[in-house]
């Protein structure tokens, strides 16, 4: 999860890491780009609902405890 407004770590760093993992054979790699939110505070930014929904969709996908209604809203981001 990364925000294009993150001032601590540029989005391009997360993007490069994502592609390096994918290209080295890792099958279960995801990257969610948010347009708003500060580093590690995505829960409180303008994209907080997108963040929460996507996290629950991720949990559902990997059979972890999740909120079903939030997971359904987040599936489109996975």
Tab-separated table of C-alpha atoms in Angstrom:
chain	number	residue	atom	x	y	z
A	1	UNK	CA	0.000	0.000	0.000
A	2	UNK	CA	1.409	3.340	-0.991
A	3	UNK	CA	0.235	6.886	-1.504
A	4	UNK	CA	1.344	9.155	-4.306
A	5	UNK	CA	1.534	11.897	-1.645
A	6	UNK	CA	3.918	9.999	0.631
A	7	UNK	CA	6.752	12.397	1.446
A	8	UNK	CA	8.923	9.829	3.221
A	9	UNK	CA	9.236	7.180	0.490
A	10	UNK	CA	8.460	8.004	-3.154
A	11	UNK	CA	5.758	5.956	-4.863
A	12	UNK	CA	8.287	4.914	-7.514
A	13	UNK	CA	10.216	2.977	-4.849
A	14	UNK	CA	7.167	0.867	-3.991
A	15	UNK	CA	6.431	0.399	-7.677
A	16	UNK	CA	9.976	-0.830	-8.405
A	17	UNK	CA	9.854	-3.221	-5.435
A	18	UNK	CA	6.490	-4.587	-6.602
A	19	UNK	CA	7.861	-5.291	-10.090
A	20	UNK	CA	11.102	-6.813	-8.817
A	21	UNK	CA	9.118	-9.229	-6.659
A	22	UNK	CA	6.783	-10.134	-9.542
A	23	UNK	CA	9.670	-10.559	-11.983
A	24	UNK	CA	11.597	-12.786	-9.582
A	25	UNK	CA	8.764	-15.303	-9.433
A	26	UNK	CA	6.687	-14.210	-6.445
A	27	UNK	CA	3.080	-15.011	-7.306
A	28	UNK	CA	1.210	-13.300	-4.490
A	29	UNK	CA	2.317	-9.681	-4.729
A	30	UNK	CA	-0.104	-6.769	-4.613
A	31	UNK	CA	0.284	-3.004	-4.764
A	32	UNK	CA	-2.462	-0.566	-3.868
A	33	UNK	CA	-1.806	3.023	-4.900
A	34	UNK	CA	-3.766	5.637	-3.012
A	35	UNK	CA	-3.966	9.210	-4.222
A	36	UNK	CA	-4.038	10.615	-0.701
A	37	UNK	CA	-2.569	9.780	2.675
A	38	UNK	CA	0.681	10.192	4.519
A	39	UNK	CA	3.195	7.430	5.148
A	40	UNK	CA	1.653	4.720	7.399
A	41	UNK	CA	-1.468	6.851	8.074
A	42	UNK	CA	-3.711	5.690	5.252
A	43	UNK	CA	-6.521	4.917	7.648
A	44	UNK	CA	-7.114	8.634	8.189
A	45	UNK	CA	-6.720	10.149	4.691
A	46	UNK	CA	-9.286	10.854	1.995
A	47	UNK	CA	-8.729	7.337	0.638
A	48	UNK	CA	-9.300	5.657	4.004
A	49	UNK	CA	-12.417	3.809	2.825
A	50	UNK	CA	-10.619	2.491	-0.268
A	51	UNK	CA	-7.767	1.390	1.992
A	52	UNK	CA	-10.076	-0.416	4.445
A	53	UNK	CA	-12.119	-2.073	1.714
A	54	UNK	CA	-9.040	-3.309	-0.110
A	55	UNK	CA	-7.417	-4.651	3.049
A	56	UNK	CA	-10.559	-6.677	3.815
A	57	UNK	CA	-10.689	-7.943	0.217
A	58	UNK	CA	-7.050	-9.027	0.625
A	59	UNK	CA	-7.892	-10.800	3.887
A	60	UNK	CA	-10.816	-12.564	2.224
A	61	UNK	CA	-8.705	-13.645	-0.751
A	62	UNK	CA	-6.205	-15.328	1.569
A	63	UNK	CA	-8.817	-16.836	3.924
A	64	UNK	CA	-8.117	-14.498	6.834
A	65	UNK	CA	-10.696	-12.983	9.162
A	66	UNK	CA	-12.426	-10.125	7.338
A	67	UNK	CA	-15.526	-7.972	7.158
A	68	UNK	CA	-17.532	-9.395	4.249
A	69	UNK	CA	-19.279	-6.155	3.255
A	70	UNK	CA	-15.998	-4.221	3.164
A	71	UNK	CA	-14.298	-7.070	1.275
A	72	UNK	CA	-16.969	-7.003	-1.430
A	73	UNK	CA	-16.433	-3.265	-1.925
A	74	UNK	CA	-12.660	-3.732	-2.119
A	75	UNK	CA	-12.522	-6.652	-4.573
A	76	UNK	CA	-12.329	-4.295	-7.556
A	77	UNK	CA	-8.987	-2.933	-6.287
A	78	UNK	CA	-7.335	-6.352	-6.084
